[in-house]
Amino acid sequence: MRIDKFLTETGTCSRSEAGKAVRRGEVLLNGKAVRSASDQINPEVDRLVFRGEEIIYRKFTYILLNKPEGVVSATEDGDVTVIDLLPEQLQRLSLFPCGRLDKYTVGFVLLTNNGPLSHRLLSPKHHVEKCYRFTARSPLSDEDIAKLEAGVDIGGYFTAPCKVEREGEGDYYRITLTEGKYHQIKRMLEAVDNKITFLERISFAGIELPADLPRGEWRFLTPEEIALLESHAV
Ligand code: URA
């Protein structure tokens, strides 16, 4: 692989910056200054240092973002998107959200550029769990909960069985789905004559939204979390 390709694919810099950095002697391959951005690197064995920092090659990138309200789960839109919340070098990596949250929904969004894995995680066949907490306009009765759990008609589609729990004695509920239809939870609540007033995704595929990750902030998934994602979609 060319060194400039390596640097752009790892989100280190743009192709033109790679050329400039090489000319300034700021790129070292196995301890020696690189002479041309078109020189080859074998990411499996070679060590590349860019401006004093070792760059680790990852074929794919996985980011956990705590989406704030008002931000759109898309790559491009007239409004602020989840991609706009990332630093510039990560915006170059063709990341996209694995599944969509509505504009008003907050919480866990997985951003990746691994298309096949994302596709598998979203396929209903794999029953990947997504857990949300929510508040509703009116309290849910035991009967409402039983109906939601069994499946409700959301306009010609009957939702698959799911789990709904009260969160302690307060106003919050949790719902765990293994599918993701358009506006699903909003429409499920409407099917029991109620309305969502707050919706937060708190886990995806067994990975929890970290309590110490503020809204609008992100972090890379850990190798253990990536392995967990892969184990869900085989
Ligand atoms: N269901 C909804 O209604 N909205 C979301 O954002 C996610 C699930």
mmCIF file of C-alpha atoms and ligand atoms in Angstrom:
data_model
loop_
_atom_site.group_PDB
_atom_site.id
_atom_site.type_symbol
_atom_site.label_atom_id
_atom_site.label_comp_id
_atom_site.label_asym_id
_atom_site.label_seq_id
_atom_site.Cartn_x
_atom_site.Cartn_y
_atom_site.Cartn_z
ATOM 1 C CA MET A 1 0.000 0.000 0.000
ATOM 2 C CA ARG A 2 1.224 3.539 -0.777
ATOM 3 C CA ILE A 3 2.175 5.657 2.213
ATOM 4 C CA ASP A 4 -0.169 8.493 1.242
ATOM 5 C CA LYS A 5 -3.046 5.973 1.003
ATOM 6 C CA PHE A 6 -2.098 4.559 4.414
ATOM 7 C CA LEU A 7 -2.142 8.062 5.909
ATOM 8 C CA THR A 8 -5.515 9.008 4.429
ATOM 9 C CA GLU A 9 -7.134 5.646 5.255
ATOM 10 C CA THR A 10 -6.076 5.908 8.871
ATOM 11 C CA GLY A 11 -7.566 9.426 8.959
ATOM 12 C CA THR A 12 -4.126 10.854 9.793
ATOM 13 C CA CYS A 13 -4.162 13.583 7.133
ATOM 14 C CA SER A 14 -5.276 14.389 3.600
ATOM 15 C CA ARG A 15 -3.332 13.186 0.570
ATOM 16 C CA SER A 16 -1.806 16.614 -0.099
ATOM 17 C CA GLU A 17 -0.794 17.005 3.575
ATOM 18 C CA ALA A 18 0.845 13.567 3.354
ATOM 19 C CA GLY A 19 3.019 14.788 0.466
ATOM 20 C CA LYS A 20 3.988 17.933 2.395
ATOM 21 C CA ALA A 21 4.780 15.995 5.579
ATOM 22 C CA VAL A 22 6.986 13.570 3.625
ATOM 23 C CA ARG A 23 8.893 16.467 2.016
ATOM 24 C CA ARG A 24 9.460 17.989 5.474
ATOM 25 C CA GLY A 25 10.861 14.688 6.763
ATOM 26 C CA GLU A 26 7.984 14.290 9.238
ATOM 27 C CA VAL A 27 7.120 10.725 8.186
ATOM 28 C CA LEU A 28 9.350 7.859 9.330
ATOM 29 C CA LEU A 29 9.073 4.301 8.089
ATOM 30 C CA ASN A 30 10.852 1.813 10.363
ATOM 31 C CA GLY A 31 12.881 4.702 11.772
ATOM 32 C CA LYS A 32 13.976 6.223 8.430
ATOM 33 C CA ALA A 33 12.574 9.336 6.771
ATOM 34 C CA VAL A 34 10.274 8.444 3.890
ATOM 35 C CA ARG A 35 11.482 9.848 0.545
ATOM 36 C CA SER A 36 8.261 9.767 -1.427
ATOM 37 C CA ALA A 37 4.568 9.578 -0.493
ATOM 38 C CA SER A 38 4.235 6.902 -3.163
ATOM 39 C CA ASP A 39 6.659 4.569 -1.319
ATOM 40 C CA GLN A 40 5.114 1.297 -0.198
ATOM 41 C CA ILE A 41 4.255 0.217 3.345
ATOM 42 C CA ASN A 42 3.159 -3.182 4.589
ATOM 43 C CA PRO A 43 0.799 -2.275 7.466
ATOM 44 C CA GLU A 44 1.156 -5.783 8.938
ATOM 45 C CA VAL A 45 4.887 -5.450 9.633
ATOM 46 C CA ASP A 46 6.115 -1.883 9.051
ATOM 47 C CA ARG A 47 6.108 0.837 11.704
ATOM 48 C CA LEU A 48 5.110 4.297 10.559
ATOM 49 C CA VAL A 49 5.599 7.426 12.654
ATOM 50 C CA PHE A 50 3.885 10.670 11.592
ATOM 51 C CA ARG A 51 5.015 13.871 13.334
ATOM 52 C CA GLY A 52 6.313 11.851 16.264
ATOM 53 C CA GLU A 53 3.250 9.640 16.666
ATOM 54 C CA GLU A 54 3.035 5.990 15.678
ATOM 55 C CA ILE A 55 0.070 5.391 13.373
ATOM 56 C CA ILE A 56 -1.690 2.051 13.792
ATOM 57 C CA TYR A 57 -3.437 0.762 10.702
ATOM 58 C CA ARG A 58 -7.055 -0.285 11.127
ATOM 59 C CA LYS A 59 -8.953 -1.649 8.206
ATOM 60 C CA PHE A 60 -12.198 -0.399 9.713
ATOM 61 C CA THR A 61 -13.054 2.245 12.278
ATOM 62 C CA TYR A 62 -15.740 1.885 14.971
ATOM 63 C CA ILE A 63 -16.929 4.864 16.978
ATOM 64 C CA LEU A 64 -19.487 5.108 19.739
ATOM 65 C CA LEU A 65 -21.153 8.524 19.757
ATOM 66 C CA ASN A 66 -23.558 9.900 22.346
ATOM 67 C CA LYS A 67 -25.972 11.700 20.023
ATOM 68 C CA PRO A 68 -27.480 14.932 21.318
ATOM 69 C CA GLU A 69 -31.005 16.077 20.467
ATOM 70 C CA GLY A 70 -31.423 17.961 17.175
ATOM 71 C CA VAL A 71 -28.594 16.154 15.369
ATOM 72 C CA VAL A 72 -29.436 14.001 12.354
ATOM 73 C CA SER A 73 -28.274 10.363 11.972
ATOM 74 C CA ALA A 74 -27.088 10.792 8.400
ATOM 75 C CA THR A 75 -23.868 11.513 6.581
ATOM 76 C CA GLU A 76 -25.144 14.627 4.793
ATOM 77 C CA ASP A 77 -28.098 16.863 5.516
ATOM 78 C CA GLY A 78 -29.028 20.536 5.747
ATOM 79 C CA ASP A 79 -28.910 20.084 9.558
ATOM 80 C CA VAL A 80 -25.976 19.117 11.774
ATOM 81 C CA THR A 81 -25.233 15.399 11.318
ATOM 82 C CA VAL A 82 -23.569 12.861 13.590
ATOM 83 C CA ILE A 83 -20.537 12.993 11.251
ATOM 84 C CA ASP A 84 -20.200 16.767 11.827
ATOM 85 C CA LEU A 85 -19.544 16.014 15.520
ATOM 86 C CA LEU A 86 -16.300 14.170 14.695
ATOM 87 C CA PRO A 87 -12.882 15.766 14.241
ATOM 88 C CA GLU A 88 -11.790 16.495 10.680
ATOM 89 C CA GLN A 89 -9.437 13.536 10.312
ATOM 90 C CA LEU A 90 -12.247 11.121 11.211
ATOM 91 C CA GLN A 91 -14.657 12.837 8.835
ATOM 92 C CA ARG A 92 -12.413 11.655 5.990
ATOM 93 C CA LEU A 93 -12.999 7.974 6.759
ATOM 94 C CA SER A 94 -16.389 7.499 5.026
ATOM 95 C CA LEU A 95 -18.057 6.604 8.312
ATOM 96 C CA PHE A 96 -21.821 6.201 8.471
ATOM 97 C CA PRO A 97 -24.295 5.499 11.280
ATOM 98 C CA CYS A 98 -25.235 1.841 11.748
ATOM 99 C CA GLY A 99 -28.997 2.390 11.972
ATOM 100 C CA ARG A 100 -30.824 5.663 12.417
ATOM 101 C CA LEU A 101 -32.083 7.531 15.433
ATOM 102 C CA ASP A 102 -34.726 10.210 15.000
ATOM 103 C CA LYS A 103 -33.643 13.818 15.309
ATOM 104 C CA TYR A 104 -35.134 14.148 18.805
ATOM 105 C CA THR A 105 -33.707 10.788 20.017
ATOM 106 C CA VAL A 106 -30.470 10.887 22.018
ATOM 107 C CA GLY A 107 -27.842 8.320 22.957
ATOM 108 C CA PHE A 108 -25.906 5.442 21.437
ATOM 109 C CA VAL A 109 -24.968 5.686 17.764
ATOM 110 C CA LEU A 110 -22.424 3.334 16.240
ATOM 111 C CA LEU A 111 -20.420 4.915 13.425
ATOM 112 C CA THR A 112 -18.349 2.666 11.218
ATOM 113 C CA ASN A 113 -17.086 2.196 7.681
ATOM 114 C CA ASN A 114 -17.521 -1.583 7.856
ATOM 115 C CA GLY A 115 -20.507 -1.910 5.495
ATOM 116 C CA PRO A 116 -20.934 -5.711 5.599
ATOM 117 C CA LEU A 117 -20.815 -5.846 9.423
ATOM 118 C CA SER A 118 -23.252 -2.946 9.714
ATOM 119 C CA HIS A 119 -25.601 -4.670 7.307
ATOM 120 C CA ARG A 120 -25.493 -7.873 9.346
ATOM 121 C CA LEU A 121 -26.050 -6.041 12.640
ATOM 122 C CA LEU A 122 -29.165 -4.373 11.241
ATOM 123 C CA SER A 123 -30.608 -7.473 9.618
ATOM 124 C CA PRO A 124 -33.691 -8.731 11.560
ATOM 125 C CA LYS A 125 -32.288 -12.234 11.021
ATOM 126 C CA HIS A 126 -29.553 -11.618 13.599
ATOM 127 C CA HIS A 127 -31.892 -10.399 16.409
ATOM 128 C CA VAL A 128 -29.384 -7.833 17.646
ATOM 129 C CA GLU A 129 -30.784 -6.126 20.750
ATOM 130 C CA LYS A 130 -31.243 -2.369 20.981
ATOM 131 C CA CYS A 131 -32.331 -1.014 24.338
ATOM 132 C CA TYR A 132 -33.946 2.393 24.843
ATOM 133 C CA ARG A 133 -35.228 4.304 27.830
ATOM 134 C CA PHE A 134 -38.169 6.600 27.405
ATOM 135 C CA THR A 135 -40.830 8.685 29.058
ATOM 136 C CA ALA A 136 -44.403 8.876 27.827
ATOM 137 C CA ARG A 137 -47.179 11.477 27.995
ATOM 138 C CA SER A 138 -49.297 9.185 30.238
ATOM 139 C CA PRO A 139 -48.214 6.328 32.523
ATOM 140 C CA LEU A 140 -48.280 2.895 30.850
ATOM 141 C CA SER A 141 -50.705 0.398 32.372
ATOM 142 C CA ASP A 142 -49.804 -3.278 32.805
ATOM 143 C CA GLU A 143 -52.149 -3.918 29.896
ATOM 144 C CA ASP A 144 -50.312 -1.414 27.649
ATOM 145 C CA ILE A 145 -47.003 -3.071 28.545
ATOM 146 C CA ALA A 146 -48.393 -6.515 27.759
ATOM 147 C CA LYS A 147 -49.703 -5.265 24.373
ATOM 148 C CA LEU A 148 -46.389 -3.630 23.457
ATOM 149 C CA GLU A 149 -44.498 -6.768 24.440
ATOM 150 C CA ALA A 150 -46.744 -9.052 22.403
ATOM 151 C CA GLY A 151 -46.604 -6.815 19.305
ATOM 152 C CA VAL A 152 -48.785 -3.967 18.059
ATOM 153 C CA ASP A 153 -49.997 -2.810 14.645
ATOM 154 C CA ILE A 154 -47.932 0.192 13.529
ATOM 155 C CA GLY A 155 -49.762 0.808 10.270
ATOM 156 C CA GLY A 156 -50.023 -2.577 8.623
ATOM 157 C CA TYR A 157 -46.965 -4.107 10.330
ATOM 158 C CA PHE A 158 -47.125 -6.119 13.556
ATOM 159 C CA THR A 159 -44.064 -5.512 15.686
ATOM 160 C CA ALA A 160 -42.071 -8.542 16.855
ATOM 161 C CA PRO A 161 -42.257 -9.548 20.541
ATOM 162 C CA CYS A 162 -40.099 -7.277 22.697
ATOM 163 C CA LYS A 163 -39.423 -6.486 26.326
ATOM 164 C CA VAL A 164 -40.822 -3.455 28.187
ATOM 165 C CA GLU A 165 -39.927 -2.706 31.814
ATOM 166 C CA ARG A 166 -40.605 0.044 34.306
ATOM 167 C CA GLU A 167 -37.384 1.671 35.467
ATOM 168 C CA GLY A 168 -37.858 1.812 39.250
ATOM 169 C CA GLU A 169 -40.709 3.910 40.625
ATOM 170 C CA GLY A 170 -40.149 6.937 38.388
ATOM 171 C CA ASP A 171 -41.448 7.996 34.973
ATOM 172 C CA TYR A 172 -38.928 6.049 32.899
ATOM 173 C CA TYR A 173 -39.440 2.801 30.987
ATOM 174 C CA ARG A 174 -37.042 0.557 29.070
ATOM 175 C CA ILE A 175 -37.818 -1.190 25.824
ATOM 176 C CA THR A 176 -35.586 -3.776 24.143
ATOM 177 C CA LEU A 177 -36.153 -4.401 20.455
ATOM 178 C CA THR A 178 -34.544 -6.798 18.003
ATOM 179 C CA GLU A 179 -35.782 -4.955 14.918
ATOM 180 C CA GLY A 180 -35.727 -1.343 13.796
ATOM 181 C CA LYS A 181 -38.657 -0.105 11.759
ATOM 182 C CA TYR A 182 -38.993 3.572 10.874
ATOM 183 C CA HIS A 183 -40.053 5.567 13.995
ATOM 184 C CA GLN A 184 -40.774 2.193 15.607
ATOM 185 C CA ILE A 185 -41.035 3.163 19.280
ATOM 186 C CA LYS A 186 -42.894 6.382 18.508
ATOM 187 C CA ARG A 187 -45.438 4.413 16.461
ATOM 188 C CA MET A 188 -45.665 1.628 19.063
ATOM 189 C CA LEU A 189 -46.601 4.166 21.736
ATOM 190 C CA GLU A 190 -49.158 5.706 19.409
ATOM 191 C CA ALA A 191 -50.651 2.213 18.941
ATOM 192 C CA VAL A 192 -51.514 2.229 22.669
ATOM 193 C CA ASP A 193 -52.858 5.834 22.502
ATOM 194 C CA ASN A 194 -49.791 7.355 24.075
ATOM 195 C CA LYS A 195 -46.864 9.515 22.982
ATOM 196 C CA ILE A 196 -43.102 9.442 23.473
ATOM 197 C CA THR A 197 -41.819 12.521 25.340
ATOM 198 C CA PHE A 198 -38.140 11.467 25.663
ATOM 199 C CA LEU A 199 -36.199 8.685 23.921
ATOM 200 C CA GLU A 200 -32.614 7.599 24.547
ATOM 201 C CA ARG A 201 -30.814 4.560 23.150
ATOM 202 C CA ILE A 202 -28.781 3.102 26.009
ATOM 203 C CA SER A 203 -27.326 -0.040 24.458
ATOM 204 C CA PHE A 204 -26.696 -1.670 21.132
ATOM 205 C CA ALA A 205 -25.622 -5.282 20.557
ATOM 206 C CA GLY A 206 -24.748 -5.675 24.243
ATOM 207 C CA ILE A 207 -22.555 -2.540 24.344
ATOM 208 C CA GLU A 208 -23.777 0.011 26.866
ATOM 209 C CA LEU A 209 -23.748 3.766 26.419
ATOM 210 C CA PRO A 210 -20.983 4.810 28.864
ATOM 211 C CA ALA A 211 -22.377 6.873 31.752
ATOM 212 C CA ASP A 212 -19.307 9.152 31.615
ATOM 213 C CA LEU A 213 -19.571 9.984 27.894
ATOM 214 C CA PRO A 214 -21.291 13.390 27.619
ATOM 215 C CA ARG A 215 -23.841 14.077 24.867
ATOM 216 C CA GLY A 216 -22.086 15.094 21.668
ATOM 217 C CA GLU A 217 -18.888 13.244 22.642
ATOM 218 C CA TRP A 218 -17.492 10.066 21.119
ATOM 219 C CA ARG A 219 -14.855 7.400 21.683
ATOM 220 C CA PHE A 220 -13.416 4.484 19.707
ATOM 221 C CA LEU A 221 -14.846 1.048 20.484
ATOM 222 C CA THR A 222 -12.453 -1.160 22.430
ATOM 223 C CA PRO A 223 -11.153 -4.387 20.806
ATOM 224 C CA GLU A 224 -13.467 -6.333 23.191
ATOM 225 C CA GLU A 225 -16.482 -4.309 22.026
ATOM 226 C CA ILE A 226 -15.574 -4.864 18.356
ATOM 227 C CA ALA A 227 -15.322 -8.611 19.036
ATOM 228 C CA LEU A 228 -18.767 -8.455 20.669
ATOM 229 C CA LEU A 229 -20.251 -6.807 17.577
ATOM 230 C CA GLU A 230 -18.689 -9.445 15.351
ATOM 231 C CA SER A 231 -19.977 -12.268 17.554
ATOM 232 C CA HIS A 232 -23.550 -10.989 17.109
ATOM 233 C CA ALA A 233 -23.480 -11.099 13.353
ATOM 234 C CA VAL A 234 -21.985 -14.388 12.194
HETATM 235 N N1 URA B 1 -37.800 4.330 17.517
HETATM 236 C C1 URA B 1 -38.180 5.598 17.297
HETATM 237 O O1 URA B 1 -39.356 5.896 17.241
HETATM 238 N N2 URA B 1 -37.216 6.513 17.129
HETATM 239 C C2 URA B 1 -35.900 6.233 17.186
HETATM 240 O O2 URA B 1 -35.075 7.131 17.042
HETATM 241 C C3 URA B 1 -35.527 4.911 17.437
HETATM 242 C C4 URA B 1 -36.490 3.966 17.599
#
